[in-house]
Amino acid sequence: DGYIDFMEYVAALSLVLRGKMEQKLRWYFKLYDVDGNGCIDRHELLNIIKAIRAINGGDHETSAEEFTNRVFDRIDVNGDGELSLDEFVEGARKDEEFMEVMMKSLDLSHIVAMI
């Protein structure tokens, strides 16, 4: 319905904190598939990368656009311009840089430390 109720919030926190890597990646995929069509396109991933960088701060060697293009070059196996769930999960497992960004996307420890 576009809203997260308390139980959904608790379930998501539990998954992020204690879930297995496969579960986390599947959840990230659902979260990043903004339009819910079962694929993540370049625009969706670019917006996610920009949001992650805005939250986490820091300097980056590459722009969000360059990083997004590199991710698609590496893990969009069939070259259709969209990441399927399988491509996303397998790509994250095989690409350390992409996996690191995915893990940082919900690492809020630096925010908690400020509170």
mmCIF file of C-alpha atoms in Angstrom:
data_model
loop_
_atom_site.group_PDB
_atom_site.id
_atom_site.type_symbol
_atom_site.label_atom_id
_atom_site.label_comp_id
_atom_site.label_asym_id
_atom_site.label_seq_id
_atom_site.Cartn_x
_atom_site.Cartn_y
_atom_site.Cartn_z
ATOM 1 C CA ASP A 1 0.000 0.000 0.000
ATOM 2 C CA GLY A 2 3.044 2.288 -0.095
ATOM 3 C CA TYR A 3 3.412 2.462 3.686
ATOM 4 C CA ILE A 4 5.424 0.427 6.166
ATOM 5 C CA ASP A 5 3.583 -0.625 9.300
ATOM 6 C CA PHE A 6 5.348 -1.451 12.552
ATOM 7 C CA MET A 7 5.491 -5.214 11.948
ATOM 8 C CA GLU A 8 6.962 -4.720 8.462
ATOM 9 C CA TYR A 9 9.546 -2.375 9.983
ATOM 10 C CA VAL A 10 10.516 -4.893 12.668
ATOM 11 C CA ALA A 11 10.722 -7.707 10.097
ATOM 12 C CA ALA A 12 12.955 -5.587 7.858
ATOM 13 C CA LEU A 13 15.266 -4.686 10.742
ATOM 14 C CA SER A 14 15.520 -8.319 11.760
ATOM 15 C CA LEU A 15 16.407 -9.310 8.213
ATOM 16 C CA VAL A 16 19.031 -6.588 7.852
ATOM 17 C CA LEU A 17 20.609 -7.368 11.202
ATOM 18 C CA ARG A 18 20.373 -11.165 11.276
ATOM 19 C CA GLY A 19 19.355 -12.410 7.846
ATOM 20 C CA LYS A 20 21.492 -14.514 5.543
ATOM 21 C CA MET A 21 23.197 -12.795 2.630
ATOM 22 C CA GLU A 22 20.808 -14.276 0.047
ATOM 23 C CA GLN A 23 17.799 -13.007 2.017
ATOM 24 C CA LYS A 24 19.329 -9.555 2.367
ATOM 25 C CA LEU A 25 20.088 -9.312 -1.342
ATOM 26 C CA ARG A 26 16.561 -10.392 -2.263
ATOM 27 C CA TRP A 27 15.158 -7.781 0.104
ATOM 28 C CA TYR A 28 17.458 -5.077 -1.296
ATOM 29 C CA PHE A 29 16.276 -6.020 -4.784
ATOM 30 C CA LYS A 30 12.627 -5.582 -3.817
ATOM 31 C CA LEU A 31 13.451 -2.283 -2.143
ATOM 32 C CA TYR A 32 15.390 -0.965 -5.148
ATOM 33 C CA ASP A 33 12.814 -2.121 -7.724
ATOM 34 C CA VAL A 34 10.878 1.084 -7.211
ATOM 35 C CA ASP A 35 8.246 0.517 -9.900
ATOM 36 C CA GLY A 36 7.732 -3.124 -8.874
ATOM 37 C CA ASN A 37 8.173 -4.560 -12.386
ATOM 38 C CA GLY A 38 10.575 -7.298 -11.252
ATOM 39 C CA CYS A 39 13.689 -5.614 -12.683
ATOM 40 C CA ILE A 40 15.997 -2.782 -11.696
ATOM 41 C CA ASP A 41 16.768 -0.407 -14.549
ATOM 42 C CA ARG A 42 19.651 2.066 -14.778
ATOM 43 C CA HIS A 43 17.530 4.959 -13.570
ATOM 44 C CA GLU A 44 16.393 3.072 -10.456
ATOM 45 C CA LEU A 45 19.936 1.973 -9.600
ATOM 46 C CA LEU A 46 21.338 5.447 -10.269
ATOM 47 C CA ASN A 47 18.821 6.985 -7.864
ATOM 48 C CA ILE A 48 19.708 4.387 -5.217
ATOM 49 C CA ILE A 49 23.451 5.010 -5.614
ATOM 50 C CA LYS A 50 22.907 8.766 -5.330
ATOM 51 C CA ALA A 51 20.792 8.289 -2.191
ATOM 52 C CA ILE A 52 23.361 5.964 -0.594
ATOM 53 C CA ARG A 53 26.125 8.468 -1.290
ATOM 54 C CA ALA A 54 24.061 11.357 0.074
ATOM 55 C CA ILE A 55 23.423 9.462 3.311
ATOM 56 C CA ASN A 56 26.928 8.035 3.768
ATOM 57 C CA GLY A 57 28.859 11.035 2.458
ATOM 58 C CA GLY A 58 32.542 10.832 1.616
ATOM 59 C CA ASP A 59 34.533 11.319 -1.553
ATOM 60 C CA HIS A 60 34.166 8.917 -4.444
ATOM 61 C CA GLU A 61 36.575 8.137 -7.261
ATOM 62 C CA THR A 62 33.749 7.792 -9.768
ATOM 63 C CA SER A 63 30.473 9.596 -10.283
ATOM 64 C CA ALA A 64 27.208 7.850 -9.475
ATOM 65 C CA GLU A 65 26.552 7.625 -13.225
ATOM 66 C CA GLU A 66 29.925 5.988 -13.898
ATOM 67 C CA PHE A 67 29.428 3.545 -11.042
ATOM 68 C CA THR A 68 25.940 2.633 -12.282
ATOM 69 C CA ASN A 69 27.258 2.050 -15.808
ATOM 70 C CA ARG A 70 30.068 -0.106 -14.444
ATOM 71 C CA VAL A 71 27.604 -2.209 -12.437
ATOM 72 C CA PHE A 72 25.458 -2.801 -15.515
ATOM 73 C CA ASP A 73 28.524 -3.628 -17.619
ATOM 74 C CA ARG A 74 29.588 -6.215 -15.050
ATOM 75 C CA ILE A 75 26.367 -7.867 -13.935
ATOM 76 C CA ASP A 76 23.684 -7.315 -16.614
ATOM 77 C CA VAL A 77 24.450 -10.739 -18.074
ATOM 78 C CA ASN A 78 21.890 -10.700 -20.886
ATOM 79 C CA GLY A 79 22.558 -7.048 -21.762
ATOM 80 C CA ASP A 80 18.900 -5.992 -21.740
ATOM 81 C CA GLY A 81 19.523 -2.855 -19.671
ATOM 82 C CA GLU A 82 17.707 -4.235 -16.633
ATOM 83 C CA LEU A 83 18.871 -6.308 -13.685
ATOM 84 C CA SER A 84 16.749 -9.349 -12.908
ATOM 85 C CA LEU A 85 16.674 -10.750 -9.381
ATOM 86 C CA ASP A 86 19.115 -13.504 -10.394
ATOM 87 C CA GLU A 87 21.507 -11.053 -12.062
ATOM 88 C CA PHE A 88 21.356 -8.790 -9.021
ATOM 89 C CA VAL A 89 22.019 -11.549 -6.476
ATOM 90 C CA GLU A 90 24.743 -13.287 -8.494
ATOM 91 C CA GLY A 91 26.306 -9.983 -9.502
ATOM 92 C CA ALA A 92 26.489 -8.782 -5.914
ATOM 93 C CA ARG A 93 28.096 -12.059 -4.870
ATOM 94 C CA LYS A 94 30.726 -11.862 -7.613
ATOM 95 C CA ASP A 95 31.462 -8.122 -7.607
ATOM 96 C CA GLU A 96 33.058 -6.966 -4.342
ATOM 97 C CA GLU A 97 32.615 -3.274 -5.064
ATOM 98 C CA PHE A 98 28.899 -3.646 -5.785
ATOM 99 C CA MET A 99 28.418 -5.856 -2.713
ATOM 100 C CA GLU A 100 30.152 -3.273 -0.543
ATOM 101 C CA VAL A 101 27.804 -0.542 -1.763
ATOM 102 C CA MET A 102 24.774 -2.758 -1.159
ATOM 103 C CA MET A 103 25.901 -3.503 2.392
ATOM 104 C CA LYS A 104 26.525 0.185 3.096
ATOM 105 C CA SER A 105 23.095 1.119 1.834
ATOM 106 C CA LEU A 106 21.472 0.048 5.077
ATOM 107 C CA ASP A 107 24.416 0.486 7.436
ATOM 108 C CA LEU A 108 23.141 3.208 9.687
ATOM 109 C CA SER A 109 25.787 2.802 12.402
ATOM 110 C CA HIS A 110 27.313 6.210 11.626
ATOM 111 C CA ILE A 111 23.880 7.817 12.040
ATOM 112 C CA VAL A 112 23.185 5.965 15.301
ATOM 113 C CA ALA A 113 26.580 7.111 16.614
ATOM 114 C CA MET A 114 25.535 10.744 16.125
ATOM 115 C CA ILE A 115 22.334 10.328 18.165
#
